[in-house]
Amino acid sequence: MGNIFATRPGSSTERKPIAMGSHLDTQPAGGRYDGILGVIAALEVLRTLHENNIQTHCPISLIDWTNEEGARFPGAMMCSGVWSTKSTTSLEACYAVKDTDGISPKKALEDIGYLGDTPCEYRENGLECYFELHIEQGPKLEATGNKVGVVTAVQAMKWFAVRVSGVEGHSGTTPMDMRSDALVTASRLIASVSDVARTTGLGVSTVGVISNDTQSQATIPSGVEFIIDVRCSTDKMVQDLCSAIFKSFDEIVQRGNNNTSYHVFRTWDLPESVFHDDCIGAVLSAAVDEVGISKIMDMKSGAGHNAAWVSKVVKSSMIFVPSKDGISHNPAEYTSPEDCSLGGQILLQALLLYDDGVKNGSLS
């Protein structure tokens, strides 16, 4: 799958690597910090260990996970999901995905010589544990004056593709009361995605992709597709919010009474991911040493991360540093050099604390 592992040997030949990393891919209108900070900081950790002749007990790995964003090849956290074996999207299914030019991930990797021959799964190239440094991508740290987020979990999420069907007709000759306009119905359904999330308070829901089959100003649309992104703190809350949204859809179609219909296809999901106390403890201890307990915030991530899939099979946790104005997936995304450096220092110290725990037997 093109995941890149760079490993520095430890003194033990029996232990698996302590890993750190993130991703280098971004969104079409993304910034320079989302994912990238975690990879560059992990590289700096390896350089620091090397330049200071620090011998760790466990090997130390830097990982750059491929296609985390799913911007080119649809399916977020695609390659860490395959590695974990817990994603509902298998290796073969990922290979079958195509980008807008009809190119598959496998073909793209072959073309640049990065397909690799190591099986993409944790039982073949396993880890001792995993730490991921990331920008918060939200406003909470900055708003509260805190410097570090100790991440304890990643919320649950599901994506759905929805197709609304109607009947094509002439925009000038078809009376308003005889129209079966898929776009009108789709617009009402899309508005309800946001409205239901607001009224229930269960979580957040978004429509970020819309396509219209006809794309003609003189034709009543007969087919519209859109994608729903639903995220909540727990799996049950996601299910409850989805049920409320689709109940609202039924009511809207019934009220419209215009011979339109809709069909829903679940395209992707990520169950709630709870991080391990051993890794959370290492991050917390390192953060306290750097900034003190008063500048630390316990956080659950609203965004998906590679650590979510990795945590299904390996002890994991994350470190958040502030995002200016809470902006992400935007060219204005920014985290100060000082906060980037602080995150990297906490990553290094958490890794060394965990490694020392393995060496002295307090961590298994």
Short mmCIF file of C-alpha atoms in Angstrom, two decimals:
data_model
loop_
_atom_site.label_atom_id
_atom_site.label_comp_id
_atom_site.label_asym_id
_atom_site.label_seq_id
_atom_site.Cartn_x
_atom_site.Cartn_y
_atom_site.Cartn_z
CA MET A 1 0.00 0.00 0.00
CA GLY A 2 3.01 2.32 -0.08
CA ASN A 3 3.28 2.93 3.67
CA ILE A 4 6.86 3.97 4.44
CA PHE A 5 8.58 2.58 7.56
CA ALA A 6 12.02 3.92 8.55
CA THR A 7 13.43 2.00 11.51
CA ARG A 8 16.40 2.71 13.78
CA PRO A 9 17.62 -0.44 15.57
CA GLY A 10 17.41 -0.78 19.35
CA SER A 11 19.63 -2.76 21.69
CA SER A 12 17.00 -5.51 21.92
CA THR A 13 16.56 -7.84 18.98
CA GLU A 14 13.41 -9.32 20.50
CA ARG A 15 11.22 -6.24 20.79
CA LYS A 16 9.07 -4.74 18.06
CA PRO A 17 9.54 -1.06 17.16
CA ILE A 18 8.03 1.83 19.07
CA ALA A 19 6.52 3.80 16.22
CA MET A 20 5.62 7.42 15.55
CA GLY A 21 4.34 9.12 12.44
CA SER A 22 1.38 10.43 10.49
CA HIS A 23 0.81 11.25 6.80
CA LEU A 24 2.10 13.59 4.08
CA ASP A 25 -0.94 13.68 1.78
CA THR A 26 -3.38 16.56 2.11
CA GLN A 27 -6.73 17.90 0.93
CA PRO A 28 -7.20 19.77 -2.38
CA ALA A 29 -7.37 23.01 -0.37
CA GLY A 30 -5.29 21.76 2.53
CA GLY A 31 -2.52 23.38 4.54
CA ARG A 32 1.07 22.59 5.47
CA TYR A 33 0.65 21.09 8.95
CA ASP A 34 -2.14 18.46 8.94
CA GLY A 35 -0.28 15.15 9.07
CA ILE A 36 2.95 16.69 7.80
CA LEU A 37 3.93 17.91 11.27
CA GLY A 38 3.72 14.36 12.64
CA VAL A 39 6.04 12.95 9.97
CA ILE A 40 8.61 15.76 10.09
CA ALA A 41 8.66 15.77 13.89
CA ALA A 42 9.18 11.99 13.91
CA LEU A 43 12.10 12.45 11.51
CA GLU A 44 13.55 15.06 13.84
CA VAL A 45 13.20 12.62 16.75
CA LEU A 46 15.23 10.02 14.82
CA ARG A 47 17.87 12.63 13.98
CA THR A 48 18.05 13.72 17.63
CA LEU A 49 18.54 10.15 18.82
CA HIS A 50 21.24 9.59 16.21
CA GLU A 51 23.11 12.88 16.71
CA ASN A 52 23.18 12.43 20.50
CA ASN A 53 24.12 8.73 20.37
CA ILE A 54 21.05 7.74 22.39
CA GLN A 55 20.65 3.97 22.38
CA THR A 56 17.06 2.85 22.87
CA HIS A 57 16.02 -0.58 24.04
CA CYS A 58 13.32 -1.01 21.40
CA PRO A 59 13.79 -0.21 17.75
CA ILE A 60 12.23 3.15 16.80
CA SER A 61 10.18 3.51 13.60
CA LEU A 62 8.96 6.52 11.66
CA ILE A 63 5.84 5.77 9.58
CA ASP A 64 4.39 7.78 6.72
CA TRP A 65 0.93 6.29 6.13
CA THR A 66 -0.33 6.48 2.54
CA ASN A 67 -3.65 8.08 1.50
CA GLU A 68 -4.81 9.18 4.93
CA GLU A 69 -7.02 11.95 3.59
CA GLY A 70 -8.69 9.93 0.84
CA ALA A 71 -8.62 13.04 -1.36
CA ARG A 72 -7.21 11.35 -4.48
CA PHE A 73 -8.36 7.80 -3.77
CA PRO A 74 -11.69 7.81 -1.85
CA GLY A 75 -11.47 6.18 1.57
CA ALA A 76 -9.95 8.02 4.52
CA MET A 77 -7.09 6.43 6.48
CA MET A 78 -7.05 3.81 3.76
CA CYS A 79 -3.62 2.28 4.24
CA SER A 80 -3.46 2.26 8.04
CA GLY A 81 -6.89 0.64 7.91
CA VAL A 82 -5.59 -2.13 5.65
CA TRP A 83 -2.50 -2.56 7.86
CA SER A 84 -4.71 -3.00 10.95
CA THR A 85 -6.90 -5.61 9.15
CA LYS A 86 -9.88 -4.04 11.01
CA SER A 87 -11.16 -1.82 8.23
CA THR A 88 -14.18 -3.03 6.28
CA THR A 89 -12.26 -2.04 3.11
CA SER A 90 -9.84 -4.85 2.24
CA LEU A 91 -6.55 -4.61 0.35
CA GLU A 92 -8.23 -5.89 -2.80
CA ALA A 93 -11.08 -3.39 -2.45
CA CYS A 94 -8.58 -0.55 -2.03
CA TYR A 95 -6.72 -1.68 -5.14
CA ALA A 96 -10.02 -1.45 -7.05
CA VAL A 97 -10.61 2.22 -6.13
CA LYS A 98 -9.99 4.70 -8.95
CA ASP A 99 -9.11 8.38 -8.94
CA THR A 100 -10.75 10.89 -11.28
CA ASP A 101 -8.33 9.87 -14.04
CA GLY A 102 -9.21 6.19 -13.69
CA ILE A 103 -5.92 5.26 -12.00
CA SER A 104 -5.93 2.79 -9.09
CA PRO A 105 -3.72 3.07 -5.98
CA LYS A 106 -1.86 -0.08 -7.02
CA LYS A 107 -1.08 1.32 -10.48
CA ALA A 108 -0.01 4.67 -9.01
CA LEU A 109 2.34 2.93 -6.56
CA GLU A 110 3.77 0.70 -9.27
CA ASP A 111 4.44 3.73 -11.48
CA ILE A 112 6.60 5.39 -8.81
CA GLY A 113 8.23 2.19 -7.50
CA TYR A 114 6.56 2.30 -4.08
CA LEU A 115 4.26 -0.72 -4.17
CA GLY A 116 6.71 -2.73 -2.05
CA ASP A 117 6.72 -6.44 -1.30
CA THR A 118 6.09 -6.41 2.49
CA PRO A 119 2.52 -7.49 3.30
CA CYS A 120 0.48 -4.53 4.53
CA GLU A 121 -0.70 -5.95 7.84
CA TYR A 122 0.33 -5.69 11.46
CA ARG A 123 1.09 -9.39 11.90
CA GLU A 124 3.81 -9.14 9.27
CA ASN A 125 5.38 -5.84 10.41
CA GLY A 126 4.05 -5.28 13.90
CA LEU A 127 4.72 -2.54 16.44
CA GLU A 128 5.31 -2.27 20.18
CA CYS A 129 3.15 0.86 20.35
CA TYR A 130 2.37 3.99 18.33
CA PHE A 131 2.45 7.74 19.02
CA GLU A 132 1.11 10.38 16.63
CA LEU A 133 1.75 14.11 16.90
CA HIS A 134 -0.86 16.22 15.11
CA ILE A 135 -2.29 19.70 14.97
CA GLU A 136 -5.62 19.91 16.77
CA GLN A 137 -7.52 21.08 13.67
CA GLY A 138 -10.00 22.81 15.96
CA PRO A 139 -10.19 25.84 18.29
CA LYS A 140 -10.26 24.35 21.80
CA LEU A 141 -6.58 24.53 22.81
CA GLU A 142 -6.16 28.09 21.58
CA ALA A 143 -9.47 29.24 23.07
CA THR A 144 -8.64 27.85 26.52
CA GLY A 145 -4.99 28.95 26.53
CA ASN A 146 -3.74 25.38 26.76
CA LYS A 147 -0.57 24.23 25.01
CA VAL A 148 -0.97 20.46 24.67
CA GLY A 149 -3.84 18.08 24.06
CA VAL A 150 -3.44 14.58 25.48
CA VAL A 151 -5.71 12.60 23.18
CA THR A 152 -7.61 9.73 24.77
CA ALA A 153 -9.89 8.67 21.89
CA VAL A 154 -11.13 9.34 18.35
CA GLN A 155 -14.87 9.70 17.83
CA ALA A 156 -16.92 7.36 15.66
CA MET A 157 -17.83 8.25 12.09
CA LYS A 158 -19.71 6.97 9.03
CA TRP A 159 -19.98 8.09 5.42
CA PHE A 160 -22.98 7.46 3.17
CA ALA A 161 -23.53 7.99 -0.55
CA VAL A 162 -27.10 9.10 -1.32
CA ARG A 163 -28.73 9.05 -4.76
CA VAL A 164 -31.93 11.01 -5.37
CA SER A 165 -33.93 10.02 -8.45
CA GLY A 166 -36.54 12.01 -10.36
CA VAL A 167 -37.62 12.49 -13.98
CA GLU A 168 -35.94 14.68 -16.59
CA GLY A 169 -38.12 17.31 -18.20
CA HIS A 170 -38.03 20.56 -20.15
CA SER A 171 -37.44 23.52 -17.85
CA GLY A 172 -39.68 25.75 -19.94
CA THR A 173 -42.65 23.52 -20.73
CA THR A 174 -43.11 21.33 -17.64
CA PRO A 175 -45.61 22.90 -15.17
CA MET A 176 -44.33 23.31 -11.61
CA ASP A 177 -46.96 20.94 -10.18
CA MET A 178 -45.97 18.19 -12.63
CA ARG A 179 -42.23 18.17 -11.94
CA SER A 180 -40.24 15.34 -10.40
CA ASP A 181 -37.15 17.42 -9.64
CA ALA A 182 -34.35 15.42 -8.03
CA LEU A 183 -32.29 18.50 -7.27
CA VAL A 184 -35.09 20.22 -5.35
CA THR A 185 -35.59 17.11 -3.23
CA ALA A 186 -31.83 16.68 -2.76
CA SER A 187 -31.50 20.28 -1.57
CA ARG A 188 -34.12 19.67 1.11
CA LEU A 189 -32.45 16.44 2.20
CA ILE A 190 -29.05 18.12 2.36
CA ALA A 191 -30.42 20.94 4.51
CA SER A 192 -31.94 18.37 6.87
CA VAL A 193 -28.52 16.70 7.35
CA SER A 194 -27.35 19.85 9.09
CA ASP A 195 -30.67 20.64 10.76
CA VAL A 196 -31.04 17.21 12.40
CA ALA A 197 -27.52 17.33 13.82
CA ARG A 198 -28.27 20.75 15.32
CA THR A 199 -31.63 19.80 16.81
CA THR A 200 -30.58 16.43 18.25
CA GLY A 201 -27.22 17.58 19.58
CA LEU A 202 -25.86 14.07 18.99
CA GLY A 203 -22.88 15.08 16.90
CA VAL A 204 -21.95 16.68 13.59
CA SER A 205 -23.00 15.89 10.02
CA THR A 206 -21.80 17.36 6.76
CA VAL A 207 -22.45 17.17 3.02
CA GLY A 208 -19.29 18.13 1.14
CA VAL A 209 -19.75 16.43 -2.26
CA ILE A 210 -22.69 16.94 -4.67
CA SER A 211 -23.12 15.91 -8.31
CA ASN A 212 -25.99 16.43 -10.76
CA ASP A 213 -26.40 13.99 -13.66
CA THR A 214 -27.71 16.42 -16.28
CA GLN A 215 -25.85 19.68 -15.57
CA SER A 216 -28.06 21.66 -17.95
CA GLN A 217 -29.93 24.85 -17.12
CA ALA A 218 -32.72 23.85 -19.53
CA THR A 219 -33.36 20.40 -18.02
CA ILE A 220 -35.10 19.40 -14.80
CA PRO A 221 -32.56 17.21 -12.96
CA SER A 222 -33.37 13.51 -12.84
CA GLY A 223 -30.49 12.32 -10.67
CA VAL A 224 -28.42 13.88 -7.91
CA GLU A 225 -25.80 12.23 -5.69
CA PHE A 226 -24.24 13.52 -2.48
CA ILE A 227 -22.10 12.17 0.36
CA ILE A 228 -22.91 12.49 4.06
CA ASP A 229 -20.21 12.54 6.76
CA VAL A 230 -21.61 11.75 10.25
CA ARG A 231 -19.43 11.93 13.39
CA CYS A 232 -20.30 11.46 17.08
CA SER A 233 -18.54 10.59 20.31
CA THR A 234 -19.72 6.97 20.37
CA ASP A 235 -20.85 4.29 17.94
CA LYS A 236 -24.37 4.37 19.37
CA MET A 237 -24.64 8.13 18.96
CA VAL A 238 -23.57 7.82 15.31
CA GLN A 239 -26.25 5.20 14.75
CA ASP A 240 -28.88 7.34 16.49
CA LEU A 241 -27.98 10.42 14.46
CA CYS A 242 -28.01 8.46 11.19
CA SER A 243 -31.42 7.04 12.05
CA ALA A 244 -32.76 10.52 12.80
CA ILE A 245 -31.38 11.88 9.52
CA PHE A 246 -32.92 9.11 7.42
CA LYS A 247 -36.24 9.43 9.24
CA SER A 248 -36.19 13.10 8.29
CA PHE A 249 -35.45 12.11 4.67
CA ASP A 250 -38.56 9.89 4.62
CA GLU A 251 -40.71 12.70 5.94
CA ILE A 252 -39.33 15.20 3.40
CA VAL A 253 -39.94 12.88 0.44
CA GLN A 254 -43.46 12.13 1.68
CA ARG A 255 -44.30 15.82 2.10
CA GLY A 256 -42.84 16.66 -1.30
CA ASN A 257 -45.14 14.16 -3.02
CA ASN A 258 -43.38 14.76 -6.35
CA ASN A 259 -42.46 11.20 -7.37
CA THR A 260 -38.82 11.54 -6.33
CA SER A 261 -37.07 8.87 -4.26
CA TYR A 262 -33.72 8.30 -2.60
CA HIS A 263 -31.38 5.37 -1.95
CA VAL A 264 -28.57 5.22 0.62
CA PHE A 265 -25.30 3.29 0.38
CA ARG A 266 -22.84 3.16 3.27
CA THR A 267 -19.40 3.82 1.84
CA TRP A 268 -17.05 3.92 4.85
CA ASP A 269 -16.99 3.85 8.64
CA LEU A 270 -14.62 4.11 11.56
CA PRO A 271 -15.77 2.84 14.96
CA GLU A 272 -14.94 4.84 18.07
CA SER A 273 -11.28 4.34 18.97
CA VAL A 274 -10.16 4.43 22.62
CA PHE A 275 -6.43 4.84 23.21
CA HIS A 276 -4.36 2.81 25.66
CA ASP A 277 -3.59 4.01 29.17
CA ASP A 278 0.11 3.13 28.86
CA CYS A 279 0.57 5.45 25.87
CA ILE A 280 -1.72 8.14 27.27
CA GLY A 281 0.33 8.03 30.48
CA ALA A 282 3.63 8.44 28.62
CA VAL A 283 2.29 11.46 26.70
CA LEU A 284 0.82 13.01 29.86
CA SER A 285 4.06 12.59 31.81
CA ALA A 286 6.11 14.10 28.99
CA ALA A 287 3.68 17.00 28.62
CA VAL A 288 3.66 17.75 32.37
CA ASP A 289 7.47 17.91 32.33
CA GLU A 290 7.39 20.42 29.46
CA VAL A 291 4.47 22.76 30.28
CA GLY A 292 2.98 21.75 33.63
CA ILE A 293 -0.41 20.21 34.29
CA SER A 294 -2.26 23.56 34.04
CA LYS A 295 -1.55 23.88 30.31
CA ILE A 296 -2.69 20.38 29.36
CA MET A 297 -6.14 19.36 28.10
CA ASP A 298 -7.63 15.87 27.85
CA MET A 299 -9.19 15.60 24.39
CA LYS A 300 -11.22 13.31 22.17
CA SER A 301 -10.41 13.85 18.50
CA GLY A 302 -13.24 14.92 16.22
CA ALA A 303 -11.13 14.22 13.14
CA GLY A 304 -10.07 10.77 11.98
CA HIS A 305 -6.40 9.83 12.24
CA ASN A 306 -4.19 6.88 11.41
CA ALA A 307 -3.82 6.28 15.14
CA ALA A 308 -7.50 5.32 15.22
CA TRP A 309 -6.96 2.21 13.08
CA VAL A 310 -3.55 1.47 14.57
CA SER A 311 -5.08 1.52 18.07
CA LYS A 312 -7.30 -1.44 17.14
CA VAL A 313 -4.24 -3.72 17.18
CA VAL A 314 -1.44 -1.80 18.95
CA LYS A 315 -1.23 0.40 22.06
CA SER A 316 -1.54 3.99 20.83
CA SER A 317 -2.10 7.63 21.71
CA MET A 318 -1.81 11.09 20.19
CA ILE A 319 -0.46 14.54 21.00
CA PHE A 320 -2.30 17.68 19.85
CA VAL A 321 -0.80 21.15 19.51
CA PRO A 322 -2.85 24.33 18.86
CA SER A 323 -4.26 25.32 15.46
CA LYS A 324 -4.49 29.08 14.94
CA ASP A 325 -8.17 30.10 14.88
CA GLY A 326 -9.06 26.39 14.73
CA ILE A 327 -8.53 26.40 10.95
CA SER A 328 -7.62 23.23 9.05
CA HIS A 329 -8.15 21.72 5.57
CA ASN A 330 -7.48 25.27 4.43
CA PRO A 331 -4.35 27.06 3.12
CA ALA A 332 -4.57 29.36 6.17
CA GLU A 333 -3.87 26.39 8.48
CA TYR A 334 -1.10 27.43 10.90
CA THR A 335 0.69 26.25 14.02
CA SER A 336 3.54 28.36 15.40
CA PRO A 337 7.14 27.10 15.24
CA GLU A 338 7.21 27.15 19.04
CA ASP A 339 4.17 24.88 19.28
CA CYS A 340 5.53 22.56 16.59
CA SER A 341 8.80 22.31 18.51
CA LEU A 342 6.95 21.69 21.79
CA GLY A 343 4.97 18.87 20.19
CA GLY A 344 8.14 17.31 18.85
CA GLN A 345 9.81 17.49 22.26
CA ILE A 346 6.84 15.81 23.94
CA LEU A 347 6.85 13.13 21.23
CA LEU A 348 10.54 12.42 21.92
CA GLN A 349 10.08 12.31 25.68
CA ALA A 350 6.97 10.11 25.52
CA LEU A 351 8.81 7.67 23.29
CA LEU A 352 11.79 7.52 25.65
CA LEU A 353 9.54 7.10 28.70
CA TYR A 354 7.74 4.20 27.04
CA ASP A 355 11.03 2.64 25.93
CA ASP A 356 12.39 2.87 29.46
CA GLY A 357 9.23 1.23 30.79
CA VAL A 358 9.67 -1.69 28.41
CA LYS A 359 13.34 -2.00 29.36
CA ASN A 360 12.72 -2.02 33.13
CA GLY A 361 9.69 -4.29 32.85
CA SER A 362 7.04 -1.86 34.06
CA LEU A 363 5.44 -1.99 30.58
CA SER A 364 4.85 -5.25 28.77
#
